[in-house]
Amino acid sequence: MMAERDEPTGALVRPYAVTRGRTRPRLEIALEALVETTVRGRSAGAHKGGTGREHQYIAALCDGRLQSLAEIAARMQLPLGVARVLIADMAADGLLAVYEPTSLDDANDAVGTELLERVLSGLRRL
């Protein structure tokens, strides 16, 4: 894993330079979505060939532990929009797995609804 002083971005790198001027991600990713490096991402990071420093840092940061989009942006000291573009690119290339939060409005989320009802019932008993 890279040392803190090896962080890829900072005051000298403009955010638009990191994304090559793009402001819209290839995939929509929620702020709280969890990100993890895939097997392909680990092997690409080991070669350090076709990916930039930011991509390598994200792959190392998410290798072995889930990180939210917000956490990655904060650790890299990047605006959320820039981090979102980078992560979306890497996910589209199969280097990262993105786990979107599930919606409580889902009809298939009976377990989540049941859990919330039990919590509410328990709170009322207090």
C-alpha atoms as a PDB file:
ATOM      1  CA  MET A   1       0.000   0.000   0.000  1.00  0.00           C
ATOM      2  CA  MET A   2       1.227   3.507  -0.738  1.00  0.00           C
ATOM      3  CA  ALA A   3       2.473   5.710   2.062  1.00  0.00           C
ATOM      4  CA  GLU A   4       0.486   8.835   2.883  1.00  0.00           C
ATOM      5  CA  ARG A   5       3.073  11.072   1.253  1.00  0.00           C
ATOM      6  CA  ASP A   6       2.563   9.124  -2.002  1.00  0.00           C
ATOM      7  CA  GLU A   7      -1.054  10.230  -2.312  1.00  0.00           C
ATOM      8  CA  PRO A   8      -1.659  10.955  -5.973  1.00  0.00           C
ATOM      9  CA  THR A   9      -3.374  14.314  -5.784  1.00  0.00           C
ATOM     10  CA  GLY A  10      -3.054  17.536  -3.935  1.00  0.00           C
ATOM     11  CA  ALA A  11      -3.035  21.281  -4.321  1.00  0.00           C
ATOM     12  CA  LEU A  12      -0.812  21.164  -7.428  1.00  0.00           C
ATOM     13  CA  VAL A  13      -3.074  18.877  -9.483  1.00  0.00           C
ATOM     14  CA  ARG A  14      -6.267  20.433 -10.829  1.00  0.00           C
ATOM     15  CA  PRO A  15      -9.322  18.166 -10.530  1.00  0.00           C
ATOM     16  CA  TYR A  16     -10.216  18.520 -14.210  1.00  0.00           C
ATOM     17  CA  ALA A  17      -6.735  17.275 -15.138  1.00  0.00           C
ATOM     18  CA  VAL A  18      -7.305  14.075 -13.151  1.00  0.00           C
ATOM     19  CA  THR A  19     -10.504  13.295 -15.099  1.00  0.00           C
ATOM     20  CA  ARG A  20      -9.235  14.706 -18.403  1.00  0.00           C
ATOM     21  CA  GLY A  21     -11.910  17.381 -18.296  1.00  0.00           C
ATOM     22  CA  ARG A  22     -14.845  15.013 -17.809  1.00  0.00           C
ATOM     23  CA  THR A  23     -17.459  15.910 -15.234  1.00  0.00           C
ATOM     24  CA  ARG A  24     -20.023  13.137 -15.791  1.00  0.00           C
ATOM     25  CA  PRO A  25     -19.336   9.574 -14.649  1.00  0.00           C
ATOM     26  CA  ARG A  26     -19.875   6.624 -16.973  1.00  0.00           C
ATOM     27  CA  LEU A  27     -22.009   5.003 -14.244  1.00  0.00           C
ATOM     28  CA  GLU A  28     -24.133   6.673 -11.577  1.00  0.00           C
ATOM     29  CA  ILE A  29     -22.701   5.875  -8.156  1.00  0.00           C
ATOM     30  CA  ALA A  30     -24.315   6.852  -4.861  1.00  0.00           C
ATOM     31  CA  LEU A  31     -22.291   8.769  -2.311  1.00  0.00           C
ATOM     32  CA  GLU A  32     -22.620   5.924   0.188  1.00  0.00           C
ATOM     33  CA  ALA A  33     -21.923   3.133  -2.329  1.00  0.00           C
ATOM     34  CA  LEU A  34     -19.228   0.729  -1.163  1.00  0.00           C
ATOM     35  CA  VAL A  35     -16.244   0.068  -3.414  1.00  0.00           C
ATOM     36  CA  GLU A  36     -13.883  -2.908  -3.484  1.00  0.00           C
ATOM     37  CA  THR A  37     -10.967  -3.808  -5.742  1.00  0.00           C
ATOM     38  CA  THR A  38     -11.646  -6.817  -7.973  1.00  0.00           C
ATOM     39  CA  VAL A  39      -9.190  -9.581  -8.852  1.00  0.00           C
ATOM     40  CA  ARG A  40      -8.660  -7.862 -12.188  1.00  0.00           C
ATOM     41  CA  GLY A  41      -8.022  -4.569 -10.370  1.00  0.00           C
ATOM     42  CA  ARG A  42      -5.422  -6.199  -8.143  1.00  0.00           C
ATOM     43  CA  SER A  43      -3.543  -7.660 -11.100  1.00  0.00           C
ATOM     44  CA  ALA A  44      -3.736  -4.381 -13.056  1.00  0.00           C
ATOM     45  CA  GLY A  45      -2.449  -2.516 -10.002  1.00  0.00           C
ATOM     46  CA  ALA A  46       0.461  -4.920  -9.687  1.00  0.00           C
ATOM     47  CA  HIS A  47       1.562  -4.194 -13.255  1.00  0.00           C
ATOM     48  CA  LYS A  48       1.123  -0.414 -12.861  1.00  0.00           C
ATOM     49  CA  GLY A  49       1.082  -0.152 -16.606  1.00  0.00           C
ATOM     50  CA  GLY A  50      -2.005   1.378 -18.162  1.00  0.00           C
ATOM     51  CA  THR A  51      -3.487   3.031 -15.087  1.00  0.00           C
ATOM     52  CA  GLY A  52      -2.704   6.419 -13.591  1.00  0.00           C
ATOM     53  CA  ARG A  53      -1.472   7.135 -10.087  1.00  0.00           C
ATOM     54  CA  GLU A  54      -5.001   7.932  -8.900  1.00  0.00           C
ATOM     55  CA  HIS A  55      -6.284   4.602 -10.208  1.00  0.00           C
ATOM     56  CA  GLN A  56      -3.453   2.753  -8.485  1.00  0.00           C
ATOM     57  CA  TYR A  57      -4.126   4.561  -5.225  1.00  0.00           C
ATOM     58  CA  ILE A  58      -7.856   3.777  -5.336  1.00  0.00           C
ATOM     59  CA  ALA A  59      -7.128   0.110  -6.119  1.00  0.00           C
ATOM     60  CA  ALA A  60      -4.699  -0.088  -3.177  1.00  0.00           C
ATOM     61  CA  LEU A  61      -7.100   1.750  -0.857  1.00  0.00           C
ATOM     62  CA  CYS A  62      -9.991  -0.618  -1.630  1.00  0.00           C
ATOM     63  CA  ASP A  63      -7.944  -3.827  -1.702  1.00  0.00           C
ATOM     64  CA  GLY A  64      -9.195  -6.059   1.066  1.00  0.00           C
ATOM     65  CA  ARG A  65     -11.633  -3.606   2.595  1.00  0.00           C
ATOM     66  CA  LEU A  66     -14.758  -1.830   1.484  1.00  0.00           C
ATOM     67  CA  GLN A  67     -14.598   1.948   1.198  1.00  0.00           C
ATOM     68  CA  SER A  68     -17.448   4.321   0.418  1.00  0.00           C
ATOM     69  CA  LEU A  69     -17.202   6.806  -2.434  1.00  0.00           C
ATOM     70  CA  ALA A  70     -17.176   9.593   0.163  1.00  0.00           C
ATOM     71  CA  GLU A  71     -14.295   7.978   2.102  1.00  0.00           C
ATOM     72  CA  ILE A  72     -12.216   7.587  -1.052  1.00  0.00           C
ATOM     73  CA  ALA A  73     -12.770  11.211  -2.047  1.00  0.00           C
ATOM     74  CA  ALA A  74     -11.820  12.386   1.447  1.00  0.00           C
ATOM     75  CA  ARG A  75      -8.682  10.259   1.646  1.00  0.00           C
ATOM     76  CA  MET A  76      -7.556  11.431  -1.777  1.00  0.00           C
ATOM     77  CA  GLN A  77      -8.521  15.047  -1.018  1.00  0.00           C
ATOM     78  CA  LEU A  78     -10.572  15.172  -4.221  1.00  0.00           C
ATOM     79  CA  PRO A  79     -13.973  16.686  -4.914  1.00  0.00           C
ATOM     80  CA  LEU A  80     -16.731  14.045  -4.858  1.00  0.00           C
ATOM     81  CA  GLY A  81     -17.471  14.557  -8.555  1.00  0.00           C
ATOM     82  CA  VAL A  82     -13.878  13.811  -9.522  1.00  0.00           C
ATOM     83  CA  ALA A  83     -13.723  10.700  -7.330  1.00  0.00           C
ATOM     84  CA  ARG A  84     -17.062   9.564  -8.778  1.00  0.00           C
ATOM     85  CA  VAL A  85     -15.719   9.847 -12.358  1.00  0.00           C
ATOM     86  CA  LEU A  86     -12.538   7.923 -11.500  1.00  0.00           C
ATOM     87  CA  ILE A  87     -14.383   5.158  -9.643  1.00  0.00           C
ATOM     88  CA  ALA A  88     -17.025   4.853 -12.365  1.00  0.00           C
ATOM     89  CA  ASP A  89     -14.294   4.478 -14.994  1.00  0.00           C
ATOM     90  CA  MET A  90     -12.558   1.798 -12.976  1.00  0.00           C
ATOM     91  CA  ALA A  91     -15.835  -0.032 -12.314  1.00  0.00           C
ATOM     92  CA  ALA A  92     -16.714   0.060 -16.028  1.00  0.00           C
ATOM     93  CA  ASP A  93     -13.295  -1.463 -16.771  1.00  0.00           C
ATOM     94  CA  GLY A  94     -13.852  -4.228 -14.204  1.00  0.00           C
ATOM     95  CA  LEU A  95     -11.154  -2.970 -11.825  1.00  0.00           C
ATOM     96  CA  LEU A  96     -13.563  -2.166  -8.988  1.00  0.00           C
ATOM     97  CA  ALA A  97     -16.810  -3.653  -7.722  1.00  0.00           C
ATOM     98  CA  VAL A  98     -19.390  -1.093  -6.612  1.00  0.00           C
ATOM     99  CA  TYR A  99     -22.086  -2.145  -4.171  1.00  0.00           C
ATOM    100  CA  GLU A 100     -24.974   0.301  -4.291  1.00  0.00           C
ATOM    101  CA  PRO A 101     -27.138   0.709  -1.187  1.00  0.00           C
ATOM    102  CA  THR A 102     -30.466  -1.032  -1.363  1.00  0.00           C
ATOM    103  CA  SER A 103     -33.626   1.003  -1.301  1.00  0.00           C
ATOM    104  CA  LEU A 104     -36.205   0.454   1.413  1.00  0.00           C
ATOM    105  CA  ASP A 105     -38.857   1.112  -1.244  1.00  0.00           C
ATOM    106  CA  ASP A 106     -37.995  -2.173  -2.942  1.00  0.00           C
ATOM    107  CA  ALA A 107     -40.905  -4.619  -2.999  1.00  0.00           C
ATOM    108  CA  ASN A 108     -38.390  -7.458  -2.556  1.00  0.00           C
ATOM    109  CA  ASP A 109     -37.044  -6.009   0.689  1.00  0.00           C
ATOM    110  CA  ALA A 110     -39.421  -7.813   3.045  1.00  0.00           C
ATOM    111  CA  VAL A 111     -36.567  -8.719   5.384  1.00  0.00           C
ATOM    112  CA  GLY A 112     -35.520  -5.068   5.733  1.00  0.00           C
ATOM    113  CA  THR A 113     -39.081  -3.967   6.375  1.00  0.00           C
ATOM    114  CA  GLU A 114     -39.561  -6.709   8.955  1.00  0.00           C
ATOM    115  CA  LEU A 115     -36.357  -5.697  10.718  1.00  0.00           C
ATOM    116  CA  LEU A 116     -37.412  -2.051  10.847  1.00  0.00           C
ATOM    117  CA  GLU A 117     -40.804  -3.040  12.253  1.00  0.00           C
ATOM    118  CA  ARG A 118     -39.146  -5.100  15.003  1.00  0.00           C
ATOM    119  CA  VAL A 119     -36.818  -2.210  15.881  1.00  0.00           C
ATOM    120  CA  LEU A 120     -39.778   0.187  16.016  1.00  0.00           C
ATOM    121  CA  SER A 121     -41.711  -2.247  18.195  1.00  0.00           C
ATOM    122  CA  GLY A 122     -38.734  -2.574  20.537  1.00  0.00           C
ATOM    123  CA  LEU A 123     -38.403   1.186  20.786  1.00  0.00           C
ATOM    124  CA  ARG A 124     -42.073   1.554  21.657  1.00  0.00           C
ATOM    125  CA  ARG A 125     -41.676  -0.947  24.505  1.00  0.00           C
ATOM    126  CA  LEU A 126     -38.951   1.213  26.032  1.00  0.00           C
END
